[in-house]
Structures are given as structure tokens and as C-alpha cells.
């Protein structure tokens, strides 16, 4: 609950700030929110349940592809696209969850890595549907498709913010519920939870489905934001960058991934404007953070406050 | 909290700049009547290309060509300095779009240039159209960008993937005397379009593409693919680039295929971005492209010498692409007398540029926005100890539609994997 004032200040800034910003920064903030939501969804698995998933960008990508295919090839309406995107991503995580929720640790890592690669391969090779390497462009603009009275980056930003706040509230509710505490119990000691009578397999499965569902939500928003999809959305680089966002920000908290996602999106875009050697600087930053704050940036701040 | 502070600060210093911009526009409008030059504010050109990751060398070549031309013209155009703002698109379409947004919305560039991959090319098109910013694609070769999915604001000065291969298919059948060919190529749109173009004209003349082998873009070992090549073909057509081209050439020889089956291919397979790193295994390979560093014209000799002097390496077709691209941009800016703020007139000027003295030879755009240019059939030879793509035939003024009627051509589907 120590996070409340911090979150409140950030939220007020997020609501009040954008009308005064240049459109480029509004766009960057929108990106941060989309990736923050995606990172939070991964954190349900990685931080709360202790399941390191390396294929999480898959759900994000599949939902984005669903929107792209439906809106361009089939000219489907806005709500059909949105609902199908979320539904298909969630269904996929339900099915894959059946496979992966039996295994733990490095085996979980390997299977999610493989499933992520399979989804990437599908987007790359199922050319009649996905357009292969070229991806699909020409997704209608959000305001046109949804019939919004407002257009432009600021309007899109507020839609994203709304989606983000609703999703984040639901996730906050989830992790502070008895279900969320059971997940943490599984993370700490699964054997003990089993002996206490919890069906740990079922809990892992449900947490995998929930993570997939929220990843799909962010995938839908991302598809509308960019107006196109391509296989790079769900490749290994995307999944591992996502992993980095969570571990950098602070796994096992909801604020941590938001900070991680914000920091990475911001650093990538700001540093690369000044030097072509930006990957080197970013890499150094990652290593320093891992040494200085092995529990993530947000947990570092919290520990300090607790000790003072 | 820093996150939100910065942009506000940025906005503050930005607001006056926008009004200056508006004033400049007004002044420019006034000047057209009076016949004076607009205010000497710099012309801002945004440039994106992959400058990190596996495609970094190609991106750097493009950038080098661009900078070389700008250095040559020195002072700028019509009294206006040229500012280039460079961004790295990491060969990821979404990053390319984010960087383009930054260049257009934050840096307020007047025109854009760059991009390497087809996927990035397609991803940028809707945004470029919406923002009405003229953009020049020096390399992106996806056929449909100037065929079935044209954009008003995008001008391509490179080539379409199938363009040189249409010419090459006919040449391979008649002049090289090949009847039966197997193809081996990278498994993505550029590969399909190149092989598709070759197959169309080669088979139209009476040849036969006996087998098409596709290798994943990230292929590490060609052994399983080389084993599939039928032994009774007259030649193997190969399309690779970068690391894959080097490795393919080496393994083709190691498999003992080089002595038995003749190797031909798309221009990138022996392009100068990989040729200096090849050995005797590349000798005799015949390929087709709209450029070769060995082209013996005054314009190209001058370009190659300047490029070698500045970067200490031989220019690749990527280097030439944006050298010519920059020349193209500057010519168009001269046509509009430096008045780059009027983007509609500028894009019109960009569509009607004709270059006669580009290193690659003469080029102009067809009605669909793709260059009509020479295609060179080149053979790898060793001259003064160095490998080069010697021109053995020049096929002049090749259009993206080859000898077909554009309307009929566009009714047929895009070349795909099949």
C-alpha cells in the first residue's frame, strides 16, 4: 500500500499532462502504457507465480494479428475485431496453458520458448493469412473504426490510458485477492501449498490464462496504434525484451513492470536519437541495474524507504 | 517523474519554433510572388536505416552514399543548408515507424529517406500518406509498393525485386543457353519476387524451373538444402545476401557442385557488400542487377573513386542507392527552388526527376513510381587481384513490368512462394 501516493501522483500526471505535450511525446507515452500493460501481464506469471515465460509476446502478437486480419481481409467491425483479438489470445493461452502448467523452472522456460517460436513461425510462414515477412498494413485508424468523435494522438492516448487503468485495477484486485496470495504461495513453496490442499496445477493454469488475456488486450491496442502487424511483434527478441522490462522494474509488484517498460521505451528512443552506439549504453544500463538493484528498480526504492 | 518533466520542457522550447515555422511558410508564400528565395532556414531530411543488428552493414552503406553526395554538393541547395537527422530502425518495422514519427512530429523534417526491408517499407506507407511527407525509398524492393499498393507520397529510386530478374530470365534462356534451372533462395518476399520474376520470363521463353528450394532467412548450414539440388539441371539460380551469400558460395564449392552445375543468381548474391570477402568460389557466377561498381562510365568511375577515398572500401549497390537517391532529392529541391515546405509540389517534383548521369546510368520513374533503368548482366572476374562484377551485357531501360502491359500485369497476383 506504500505505492498508493506514488501511483496517485503518476496517474494525475498521466491524465493531466498529455494535452500540453508535443504529439511525439504523446505517442511515446502511449507506447509506454501499452508495454506497461503487457509487462504487468507477464509479471502475473513471472513475479507472482514464479513461472518464467519466454513466449509471452506470442499472445500479444496473436491478438494483434487477429485484429489485422479481421479488419483488413474481412472488413470486420470495431467490436468484432477487439473482442476476437482478446478472445483468440485468451483461448490460445488456455490451450497452451494446459501444456505448460504441468512443468516448472527450466522446463517451463523451454516449453514457453518453443511455443513462442512456433507462433512466430506461424506468423512468418502462414503467408496467405499473415502476409509473411511483410506483415499486414492498412489496419483502420481507431477513431475511424470505432466511430470516435475525436481523432489524433491525444485521443488515442486517452483510450489507451482508460484500457490501461481498467486492466491495471483488475490486475491489482487479482493479486491482492486470496487467489493472488495462493499464487505467491506457489512461487515460494509449491510442495507446501500442495500439502495444504491447494490445487496448484489449476492455479498455475488460471494464472497463465489471465496473463494471456491481458497480453491480448495490449496486443489489440498495439495493432491499432501502429496500424500494421509484422512477425517481429512475437519473435524471441520481443519476448526477451519484455522479460527484461519485468525483471528490471521489479517482479512481484505491479508498479515495477510499469517502471521497467517506461524506462526501456524511453531510453531506447531518447538515447538512440543522440548516438548510434545506443545498444551499448542500454546494455551497460541493464548490467548496472542488475548489479545495483537485483530485485528491480521499484523494489530498490521500497527497501530504502523501509530501512530509513 | 522525470518521464513527464522532460516532454513539458521540450514543449516549452518548441512552441516558439512552431510559430517561426508558420512565419517561414508565410514568408515563403510571399516570396513566390516577389520571386525571392525563402528564408535561409535549413532543409531538414529525416533518414532511417538499420544501423544496428544483422542488417547494419547494409544500412551503413546506404547512409555512407547519402553523406558522400551531401559532402560533394557542400553548401546546400538554393542557399538553404541541408540538415540530415539520422535514426536507427533496427530492421524492426515497429521501431522504424516510431522513429519516423519522431522525425516527422518532433524534428519536423521536410522529407524522409531510407528504409531497407520490405516489411518496414509497407509499415511506413500508411503513416507517410497520412502525414503527407514526401519519402524516398532508395532500396526497399517490394514489388507491390509501386504496383498494387501504391502510395502517393512514396518515391522509389531503387528497383522492384522482380525487375532485373525479368530481364535475366530471358537472357539466361537465349544467351546463356540454359534450358533447365533449379533455384535456391532466401525464404521471404524479396526471394519470392526475384525468383518469381526470373521464372516468369525464363519459362515464357521455353525454359523450365525444375525445382525451387527455399532456405530460412536465418539459415546456418546449407548442407540439407544443397543436397536437394537435382544433378540434371543446367544451372542453379541463387539468391542470398550478407552472411548467407558468403556461406552459400563456400558450401556450394565444398559440395563439389561448382565444377558440375553452373551458378547464376540475383544481383545481391555477388554484390560488392559481400564480394570482397569471397574467394575463387565466386569466379564465373553470372548475376543481374541495376548497378555494379565495375561499371565503366565516367559518372561511376568518379563515384567509386570518391567512395573509396572516403570510406576505404568499394561501394555496394546499397551505397550507390542513396548516393543517387540524394542526387534525386537535391534535383527535386532545386526544381521547387528550395521551397520544401510545399510538400505537394515537392512530391510532384520528386516524381518527375530524370537523371542522366547517375553512377548506375540514366533513370526516370514510370507512371507507377518505379524507376526505368538499365539492368546489367554481370560476371564475377578477378581483375588486378580483386573480384569484381564485370558487365557482360547491358539491357537498357528496363521497366518493372518488363515487356508486359502494366494493366494486364497488375491483374495477375504478386509473385509468392508456391
PDB file of C-alpha atoms in Angstrom, chain B residues 131-375:
ATOM      1  CA  UNK B 131       1.213  12.906 -42.678  1.00  0.00           C
ATOM      2  CA  UNK B 132       1.761  13.932 -46.322  1.00  0.00           C
ATOM      3  CA  UNK B 133       5.533  13.895 -46.035  1.00  0.00           C
ATOM      4  CA  UNK B 134       7.401  13.004 -49.243  1.00  0.00           C
ATOM      5  CA  UNK B 135       9.556   9.940 -48.673  1.00  0.00           C
ATOM      6  CA  UNK B 136      12.208   8.389 -50.864  1.00  0.00           C
ATOM      7  CA  UNK B 137      12.843   4.630 -50.726  1.00  0.00           C
ATOM      8  CA  UNK B 138      16.330   4.069 -52.136  1.00  0.00           C
ATOM      9  CA  UNK B 139      16.373   0.294 -51.559  1.00  0.00           C
ATOM     10  CA  UNK B 140      13.056  -1.223 -50.437  1.00  0.00           C
ATOM     11  CA  UNK B 141      12.292  -3.504 -53.358  1.00  0.00           C
ATOM     12  CA  UNK B 142       8.873  -4.988 -52.530  1.00  0.00           C
ATOM     13  CA  UNK B 143       7.111  -5.142 -55.892  1.00  0.00           C
ATOM     14  CA  UNK B 144       3.704  -4.005 -54.694  1.00  0.00           C
ATOM     15  CA  UNK B 145       4.921  -0.661 -53.360  1.00  0.00           C
ATOM     16  CA  UNK B 146       4.819   0.572 -56.938  1.00  0.00           C
ATOM     17  CA  UNK B 147       2.254  -1.893 -58.234  1.00  0.00           C
ATOM     18  CA  UNK B 148      -0.855  -2.992 -56.396  1.00  0.00           C
ATOM     19  CA  UNK B 149      -0.370  -0.948 -53.211  1.00  0.00           C
ATOM     20  CA  UNK B 150       0.957   2.358 -54.459  1.00  0.00           C
ATOM     21  CA  UNK B 151       1.365   5.403 -52.266  1.00  0.00           C
ATOM     22  CA  UNK B 152       1.205   8.969 -53.442  1.00  0.00           C
ATOM     23  CA  UNK B 153       3.918  10.182 -51.096  1.00  0.00           C
ATOM     24  CA  UNK B 154       6.486   7.445 -51.556  1.00  0.00           C
ATOM     25  CA  UNK B 155       9.001   7.674 -54.390  1.00  0.00           C
ATOM     26  CA  UNK B 156      11.154   4.656 -55.106  1.00  0.00           C
ATOM     27  CA  UNK B 157      14.507   5.205 -56.759  1.00  0.00           C
ATOM     28  CA  UNK B 158      15.833   1.688 -56.226  1.00  0.00           C
ATOM     29  CA  UNK B 159      14.205  -1.189 -58.059  1.00  0.00           C
ATOM     30  CA  UNK B 160      11.441  -3.724 -57.694  1.00  0.00           C
ATOM     31  CA  UNK B 161      12.604  -7.215 -56.760  1.00  0.00           C
ATOM     32  CA  UNK B 162      11.435  -8.858 -59.954  1.00  0.00           C
ATOM     33  CA  UNK B 163      12.630  -6.048 -62.265  1.00  0.00           C
ATOM     34  CA  UNK B 164      16.208  -7.177 -63.062  1.00  0.00           C
ATOM     35  CA  UNK B 165      15.115 -10.807 -62.948  1.00  0.00           C
ATOM     36  CA  UNK B 166      12.569 -10.429 -65.731  1.00  0.00           C
ATOM     37  CA  UNK B 167      15.411  -9.315 -67.947  1.00  0.00           C
ATOM     38  CA  UNK B 168      17.693 -12.002 -66.604  1.00  0.00           C
ATOM     39  CA  UNK B 169      15.233 -14.857 -67.246  1.00  0.00           C
ATOM     40  CA  UNK B 170      15.126 -14.086 -70.930  1.00  0.00           C
ATOM     41  CA  UNK B 171      18.879 -13.578 -71.109  1.00  0.00           C
ATOM     42  CA  UNK B 172      19.526 -16.884 -69.310  1.00  0.00           C
ATOM     43  CA  UNK B 173      17.443 -18.801 -71.820  1.00  0.00           C
ATOM     44  CA  UNK B 174      18.687 -17.186 -75.007  1.00  0.00           C
ATOM     45  CA  UNK B 175      22.215 -16.017 -74.390  1.00  0.00           C
ATOM     46  CA  UNK B 176      23.392 -18.363 -71.651  1.00  0.00           C
ATOM     47  CA  UNK B 177      21.562 -21.195 -73.395  1.00  0.00           C
ATOM     48  CA  UNK B 178      20.075 -22.665 -70.216  1.00  0.00           C
ATOM     49  CA  UNK B 179      17.012 -24.898 -70.513  1.00  0.00           C
ATOM     50  CA  UNK B 180      16.502 -26.352 -67.061  1.00  0.00           C
ATOM     51  CA  UNK B 181      17.257 -24.490 -63.838  1.00  0.00           C
ATOM     52  CA  UNK B 182      16.819 -25.088 -60.118  1.00  0.00           C
ATOM     53  CA  UNK B 183      16.515 -22.129 -57.759  1.00  0.00           C
ATOM     54  CA  UNK B 184      17.703 -21.796 -54.182  1.00  0.00           C
ATOM     55  CA  UNK B 185      16.768 -18.620 -52.361  1.00  0.00           C
ATOM     56  CA  UNK B 186      16.034 -16.977 -49.039  1.00  0.00           C
ATOM     57  CA  UNK B 187      12.504 -17.673 -47.942  1.00  0.00           C
ATOM     58  CA  UNK B 188      10.901 -14.241 -47.793  1.00  0.00           C
ATOM     59  CA  UNK B 189       9.177 -11.746 -50.049  1.00  0.00           C
ATOM     60  CA  UNK B 190      12.381 -10.490 -51.709  1.00  0.00           C
ATOM     61  CA  UNK B 191      13.318 -14.084 -52.548  1.00  0.00           C
ATOM     62  CA  UNK B 192       9.875 -14.994 -53.884  1.00  0.00           C
ATOM     63  CA  UNK B 193       9.612 -11.878 -56.028  1.00  0.00           C
ATOM     64  CA  UNK B 194      13.079 -12.256 -57.503  1.00  0.00           C
ATOM     65  CA  UNK B 195      12.689 -15.959 -58.235  1.00  0.00           C
ATOM     66  CA  UNK B 196       9.130 -15.361 -59.453  1.00  0.00           C
ATOM     67  CA  UNK B 197      10.298 -12.715 -61.919  1.00  0.00           C
ATOM     68  CA  UNK B 198      13.070 -14.953 -63.204  1.00  0.00           C
ATOM     69  CA  UNK B 199      10.781 -17.953 -63.550  1.00  0.00           C
ATOM     70  CA  UNK B 200       8.112 -15.999 -65.423  1.00  0.00           C
ATOM     71  CA  UNK B 201      10.279 -14.817 -68.298  1.00  0.00           C
ATOM     72  CA  UNK B 202      12.530 -17.896 -68.313  1.00  0.00           C
ATOM     73  CA  UNK B 203       9.561 -20.213 -68.684  1.00  0.00           C
ATOM     74  CA  UNK B 204       7.775 -17.885 -71.096  1.00  0.00           C
ATOM     75  CA  UNK B 205      10.738 -18.362 -73.454  1.00  0.00           C
ATOM     76  CA  UNK B 206      10.563 -22.136 -73.107  1.00  0.00           C
ATOM     77  CA  UNK B 207      12.835 -22.883 -70.144  1.00  0.00           C
ATOM     78  CA  UNK B 208      11.886 -24.892 -67.091  1.00  0.00           C
ATOM     79  CA  UNK B 209      12.415 -24.177 -63.411  1.00  0.00           C
ATOM     80  CA  UNK B 210      12.695 -27.770 -62.244  1.00  0.00           C
ATOM     81  CA  UNK B 211      12.783 -27.165 -58.513  1.00  0.00           C
ATOM     82  CA  UNK B 212      12.554 -24.256 -56.110  1.00  0.00           C
ATOM     83  CA  UNK B 213      14.376 -24.627 -52.806  1.00  0.00           C
ATOM     84  CA  UNK B 214      13.744 -22.130 -50.018  1.00  0.00           C
ATOM     85  CA  UNK B 215      16.126 -21.548 -47.112  1.00  0.00           C
ATOM     86  CA  UNK B 216      15.055 -19.796 -43.907  1.00  0.00           C
ATOM     87  CA  UNK B 217      16.449 -16.273 -43.603  1.00  0.00           C
ATOM     88  CA  UNK B 218      18.478 -17.302 -40.556  1.00  0.00           C
ATOM     89  CA  UNK B 219      19.927 -20.408 -42.208  1.00  0.00           C
ATOM     90  CA  UNK B 220      23.210 -21.550 -40.668  1.00  0.00           C
ATOM     91  CA  UNK B 221      24.083 -24.618 -42.697  1.00  0.00           C
ATOM     92  CA  UNK B 222      23.281 -25.103 -46.369  1.00  0.00           C
ATOM     93  CA  UNK B 223      24.088 -28.829 -46.472  1.00  0.00           C
ATOM     94  CA  UNK B 224      20.471 -30.072 -46.256  1.00  0.00           C
ATOM     95  CA  UNK B 225      19.410 -27.632 -48.969  1.00  0.00           C
ATOM     96  CA  UNK B 226      22.343 -28.270 -51.307  1.00  0.00           C
ATOM     97  CA  UNK B 227      21.597 -31.981 -51.073  1.00  0.00           C
ATOM     98  CA  UNK B 228      18.176 -31.339 -52.618  1.00  0.00           C
ATOM     99  CA  UNK B 229      19.564 -29.772 -55.793  1.00  0.00           C
ATOM    100  CA  UNK B 230      18.850 -32.068 -58.742  1.00  0.00           C
ATOM    101  CA  UNK B 231      22.015 -33.064 -60.611  1.00  0.00           C
ATOM    102  CA  UNK B 232      20.495 -32.888 -64.091  1.00  0.00           C
ATOM    103  CA  UNK B 233      19.898 -29.119 -64.269  1.00  0.00           C
ATOM    104  CA  UNK B 234      21.892 -26.760 -66.488  1.00  0.00           C
ATOM    105  CA  UNK B 235      22.314 -24.170 -63.754  1.00  0.00           C
ATOM    106  CA  UNK B 236      21.395 -23.185 -60.224  1.00  0.00           C
ATOM    107  CA  UNK B 237      19.898 -19.760 -59.619  1.00  0.00           C
ATOM    108  CA  UNK B 238      20.803 -18.472 -56.144  1.00  0.00           C
ATOM    109  CA  UNK B 239      19.516 -15.513 -54.177  1.00  0.00           C
ATOM    110  CA  UNK B 240      21.331 -14.626 -50.971  1.00  0.00           C
ATOM    111  CA  UNK B 241      22.852 -11.600 -49.317  1.00  0.00           C
ATOM    112  CA  UNK B 242      25.139 -10.746 -46.455  1.00  0.00           C
ATOM    113  CA  UNK B 243      26.448 -13.629 -44.400  1.00  0.00           C
ATOM    114  CA  UNK B 244      24.223 -16.162 -46.158  1.00  0.00           C
ATOM    115  CA  UNK B 245      25.763 -15.282 -49.536  1.00  0.00           C
ATOM    116  CA  UNK B 246      29.295 -15.837 -48.250  1.00  0.00           C
ATOM    117  CA  UNK B 247      28.445 -19.153 -46.685  1.00  0.00           C
ATOM    118  CA  UNK B 248      26.411 -20.380 -49.617  1.00  0.00           C
ATOM    119  CA  UNK B 249      29.243 -19.723 -52.053  1.00  0.00           C
ATOM    120  CA  UNK B 250      31.735 -21.560 -49.875  1.00  0.00           C
ATOM    121  CA  UNK B 251      29.498 -24.569 -49.307  1.00  0.00           C
ATOM    122  CA  UNK B 252      28.487 -24.728 -52.972  1.00  0.00           C
ATOM    123  CA  UNK B 253      32.134 -25.238 -53.821  1.00  0.00           C
ATOM    124  CA  UNK B 254      32.817 -27.616 -50.942  1.00  0.00           C
ATOM    125  CA  UNK B 255      29.975 -29.822 -52.125  1.00  0.00           C
ATOM    126  CA  UNK B 256      31.726 -30.174 -55.467  1.00  0.00           C
ATOM    127  CA  UNK B 257      28.773 -28.527 -57.194  1.00  0.00           C
ATOM    128  CA  UNK B 258      30.713 -25.630 -58.639  1.00  0.00           C
ATOM    129  CA  UNK B 259      32.542 -27.841 -61.130  1.00  0.00           C
ATOM    130  CA  UNK B 260      29.383 -29.639 -62.170  1.00  0.00           C
ATOM    131  CA  UNK B 261      26.490 -27.180 -62.182  1.00  0.00           C
ATOM    132  CA  UNK B 262      26.815 -23.614 -63.328  1.00  0.00           C
ATOM    133  CA  UNK B 263      25.849 -20.935 -60.785  1.00  0.00           C
ATOM    134  CA  UNK B 264      23.797 -17.870 -61.683  1.00  0.00           C
ATOM    135  CA  UNK B 265      21.727 -15.650 -59.434  1.00  0.00           C
ATOM    136  CA  UNK B 266      20.228 -12.416 -58.268  1.00  0.00           C
ATOM    137  CA  UNK B 267      22.499  -9.379 -58.012  1.00  0.00           C
ATOM    138  CA  UNK B 268      22.708  -9.332 -54.230  1.00  0.00           C
ATOM    139  CA  UNK B 269      24.400 -12.748 -54.174  1.00  0.00           C
ATOM    140  CA  UNK B 270      27.626 -11.269 -55.546  1.00  0.00           C
ATOM    141  CA  UNK B 271      27.012  -7.609 -54.717  1.00  0.00           C
ATOM    142  CA  UNK B 272      30.019  -5.613 -53.570  1.00  0.00           C
ATOM    143  CA  UNK B 273      28.809  -5.689 -49.959  1.00  0.00           C
ATOM    144  CA  UNK B 274      29.939  -9.342 -49.883  1.00  0.00           C
ATOM    145  CA  UNK B 275      32.194  -9.748 -52.931  1.00  0.00           C
ATOM    146  CA  UNK B 276      35.452  -8.506 -51.314  1.00  0.00           C
ATOM    147  CA  UNK B 277      35.078 -11.251 -48.707  1.00  0.00           C
ATOM    148  CA  UNK B 278      34.700 -14.037 -51.265  1.00  0.00           C
ATOM    149  CA  UNK B 279      37.408 -16.087 -52.897  1.00  0.00           C
ATOM    150  CA  UNK B 280      37.743 -18.103 -56.090  1.00  0.00           C
ATOM    151  CA  UNK B 281      34.455 -19.852 -55.342  1.00  0.00           C
ATOM    152  CA  UNK B 282      32.664 -16.774 -56.700  1.00  0.00           C
ATOM    153  CA  UNK B 283      34.504 -16.682 -60.033  1.00  0.00           C
ATOM    154  CA  UNK B 284      32.316 -17.013 -63.093  1.00  0.00           C
ATOM    155  CA  UNK B 285      28.995 -16.520 -61.326  1.00  0.00           C
ATOM    156  CA  UNK B 286      26.586 -14.555 -63.547  1.00  0.00           C
ATOM    157  CA  UNK B 287      24.016 -12.276 -61.922  1.00  0.00           C
ATOM    158  CA  UNK B 288      21.752  -9.360 -62.863  1.00  0.00           C
ATOM    159  CA  UNK B 289      21.288  -6.015 -61.118  1.00  0.00           C
ATOM    160  CA  UNK B 290      20.863  -2.342 -61.944  1.00  0.00           C
ATOM    161  CA  UNK B 291      24.312  -1.489 -60.640  1.00  0.00           C
ATOM    162  CA  UNK B 292      27.859  -2.796 -60.381  1.00  0.00           C
ATOM    163  CA  UNK B 293      30.881  -0.988 -59.007  1.00  0.00           C
ATOM    164  CA  UNK B 294      32.799  -2.144 -62.075  1.00  0.00           C
ATOM    165  CA  UNK B 295      30.552  -0.179 -64.420  1.00  0.00           C
ATOM    166  CA  UNK B 296      32.868   1.699 -66.773  1.00  0.00           C
ATOM    167  CA  UNK B 297      31.247   5.102 -67.131  1.00  0.00           C
ATOM    168  CA  UNK B 298      32.701   8.492 -66.144  1.00  0.00           C
ATOM    169  CA  UNK B 299      29.979   9.050 -63.536  1.00  0.00           C
ATOM    170  CA  UNK B 300      30.571   5.700 -61.897  1.00  0.00           C
ATOM    171  CA  UNK B 301      34.373   5.909 -62.024  1.00  0.00           C
ATOM    172  CA  UNK B 302      34.153   9.256 -60.253  1.00  0.00           C
ATOM    173  CA  UNK B 303      31.708   7.882 -57.665  1.00  0.00           C
ATOM    174  CA  UNK B 304      33.756   4.749 -56.942  1.00  0.00           C
ATOM    175  CA  UNK B 305      36.955   6.765 -56.569  1.00  0.00           C
ATOM    176  CA  UNK B 306      35.324   9.249 -54.195  1.00  0.00           C
ATOM    177  CA  UNK B 307      33.702   6.484 -52.184  1.00  0.00           C
ATOM    178  CA  UNK B 308      36.945   4.535 -51.916  1.00  0.00           C
ATOM    179  CA  UNK B 309      38.804   7.645 -50.862  1.00  0.00           C
ATOM    180  CA  UNK B 310      36.350   8.470 -48.114  1.00  0.00           C
ATOM    181  CA  UNK B 311      35.393   5.043 -46.769  1.00  0.00           C
ATOM    182  CA  UNK B 312      38.310   2.911 -47.937  1.00  0.00           C
ATOM    183  CA  UNK B 313      36.063   0.247 -49.452  1.00  0.00           C
ATOM    184  CA  UNK B 314      34.349  -0.497 -52.701  1.00  0.00           C
ATOM    185  CA  UNK B 315      30.753   0.799 -52.899  1.00  0.00           C
ATOM    186  CA  UNK B 316      27.932  -1.731 -52.921  1.00  0.00           C
ATOM    187  CA  UNK B 317      24.628  -1.218 -54.680  1.00  0.00           C
ATOM    188  CA  UNK B 318      23.316  -0.063 -51.299  1.00  0.00           C
ATOM    189  CA  UNK B 319      25.935   2.698 -51.252  1.00  0.00           C
ATOM    190  CA  UNK B 320      25.043   3.762 -54.762  1.00  0.00           C
ATOM    191  CA  UNK B 321      21.316   3.654 -53.969  1.00  0.00           C
ATOM    192  CA  UNK B 322      21.341   6.597 -51.620  1.00  0.00           C
ATOM    193  CA  UNK B 323      24.100   8.478 -53.447  1.00  0.00           C
ATOM    194  CA  UNK B 324      21.764   8.538 -56.406  1.00  0.00           C
ATOM    195  CA  UNK B 325      18.822   8.960 -54.022  1.00  0.00           C
ATOM    196  CA  UNK B 326      20.401  12.085 -52.576  1.00  0.00           C
ATOM    197  CA  UNK B 327      21.089  13.402 -56.066  1.00  0.00           C
ATOM    198  CA  UNK B 328      17.430  12.739 -56.851  1.00  0.00           C
ATOM    199  CA  UNK B 329      16.250  14.621 -53.770  1.00  0.00           C
ATOM    200  CA  UNK B 330      18.518  17.561 -54.405  1.00  0.00           C
ATOM    201  CA  UNK B 331      17.439  17.773 -58.043  1.00  0.00           C
ATOM    202  CA  UNK B 332      13.791  17.891 -56.983  1.00  0.00           C
ATOM    203  CA  UNK B 333      14.512  20.510 -54.325  1.00  0.00           C
ATOM    204  CA  UNK B 334      16.236  22.613 -56.987  1.00  0.00           C
ATOM    205  CA  UNK B 335      13.175  22.283 -59.206  1.00  0.00           C
ATOM    206  CA  UNK B 336      10.961  23.749 -56.461  1.00  0.00           C
ATOM    207  CA  UNK B 337      13.649  26.394 -55.737  1.00  0.00           C
ATOM    208  CA  UNK B 338      14.237  25.147 -52.217  1.00  0.00           C
ATOM    209  CA  UNK B 339      10.613  25.624 -51.298  1.00  0.00           C
ATOM    210  CA  UNK B 340      10.353  22.298 -49.469  1.00  0.00           C
ATOM    211  CA  UNK B 341       7.555  23.470 -47.197  1.00  0.00           C
ATOM    212  CA  UNK B 342       5.070  22.916 -50.011  1.00  0.00           C
ATOM    213  CA  UNK B 343       5.085  19.135 -49.851  1.00  0.00           C
ATOM    214  CA  UNK B 344       2.512  18.591 -52.606  1.00  0.00           C
ATOM    215  CA  UNK B 345       4.644  20.447 -55.157  1.00  0.00           C
ATOM    216  CA  UNK B 346       7.749  18.765 -53.824  1.00  0.00           C
ATOM    217  CA  UNK B 347       6.388  15.252 -54.220  1.00  0.00           C
ATOM    218  CA  UNK B 348       5.287  16.157 -57.725  1.00  0.00           C
ATOM    219  CA  UNK B 349       8.797  17.349 -58.493  1.00  0.00           C
ATOM    220  CA  UNK B 350      10.219  14.158 -56.984  1.00  0.00           C
ATOM    221  CA  UNK B 351       8.096  12.088 -59.352  1.00  0.00           C
ATOM    222  CA  UNK B 352       9.361  13.928 -62.424  1.00  0.00           C
ATOM    223  CA  UNK B 353      13.088  13.943 -61.844  1.00  0.00           C
ATOM    224  CA  UNK B 354      15.195  12.465 -64.637  1.00  0.00           C
ATOM    225  CA  UNK B 355      18.818  11.651 -64.001  1.00  0.00           C
ATOM    226  CA  UNK B 356      21.174  11.021 -66.887  1.00  0.00           C
ATOM    227  CA  UNK B 357      24.473  10.939 -65.047  1.00  0.00           C
ATOM    228  CA  UNK B 358      23.839   8.725 -62.026  1.00  0.00           C
ATOM    229  CA  UNK B 359      26.589   6.173 -61.352  1.00  0.00           C
ATOM    230  CA  UNK B 360      24.221   3.362 -62.376  1.00  0.00           C
ATOM    231  CA  UNK B 361      23.260   5.102 -65.620  1.00  0.00           C
ATOM    232  CA  UNK B 362      20.149   7.008 -66.654  1.00  0.00           C
ATOM    233  CA  UNK B 363      16.951   6.627 -64.653  1.00  0.00           C
ATOM    234  CA  UNK B 364      13.462   8.078 -64.541  1.00  0.00           C
ATOM    235  CA  UNK B 365      10.181   6.968 -62.990  1.00  0.00           C
ATOM    236  CA  UNK B 366       7.358   5.222 -64.820  1.00  0.00           C
ATOM    237  CA  UNK B 367       3.719   6.242 -64.257  1.00  0.00           C
ATOM    238  CA  UNK B 368       3.571   3.930 -61.270  1.00  0.00           C
ATOM    239  CA  UNK B 369       6.550   5.456 -59.452  1.00  0.00           C
ATOM    240  CA  UNK B 370       9.194   2.816 -60.138  1.00  0.00           C
ATOM    241  CA  UNK B 371      12.455   3.626 -61.929  1.00  0.00           C
ATOM    242  CA  UNK B 372      13.050   2.697 -65.542  1.00  0.00           C
ATOM    243  CA  UNK B 373      16.751   1.938 -65.611  1.00  0.00           C
ATOM    244  CA  UNK B 374      19.431  -0.261 -67.129  1.00  0.00           C
ATOM    245  CA  UNK B 375      19.875  -3.811 -65.946  1.00  0.00           C
TER     246      UNK B 375
END
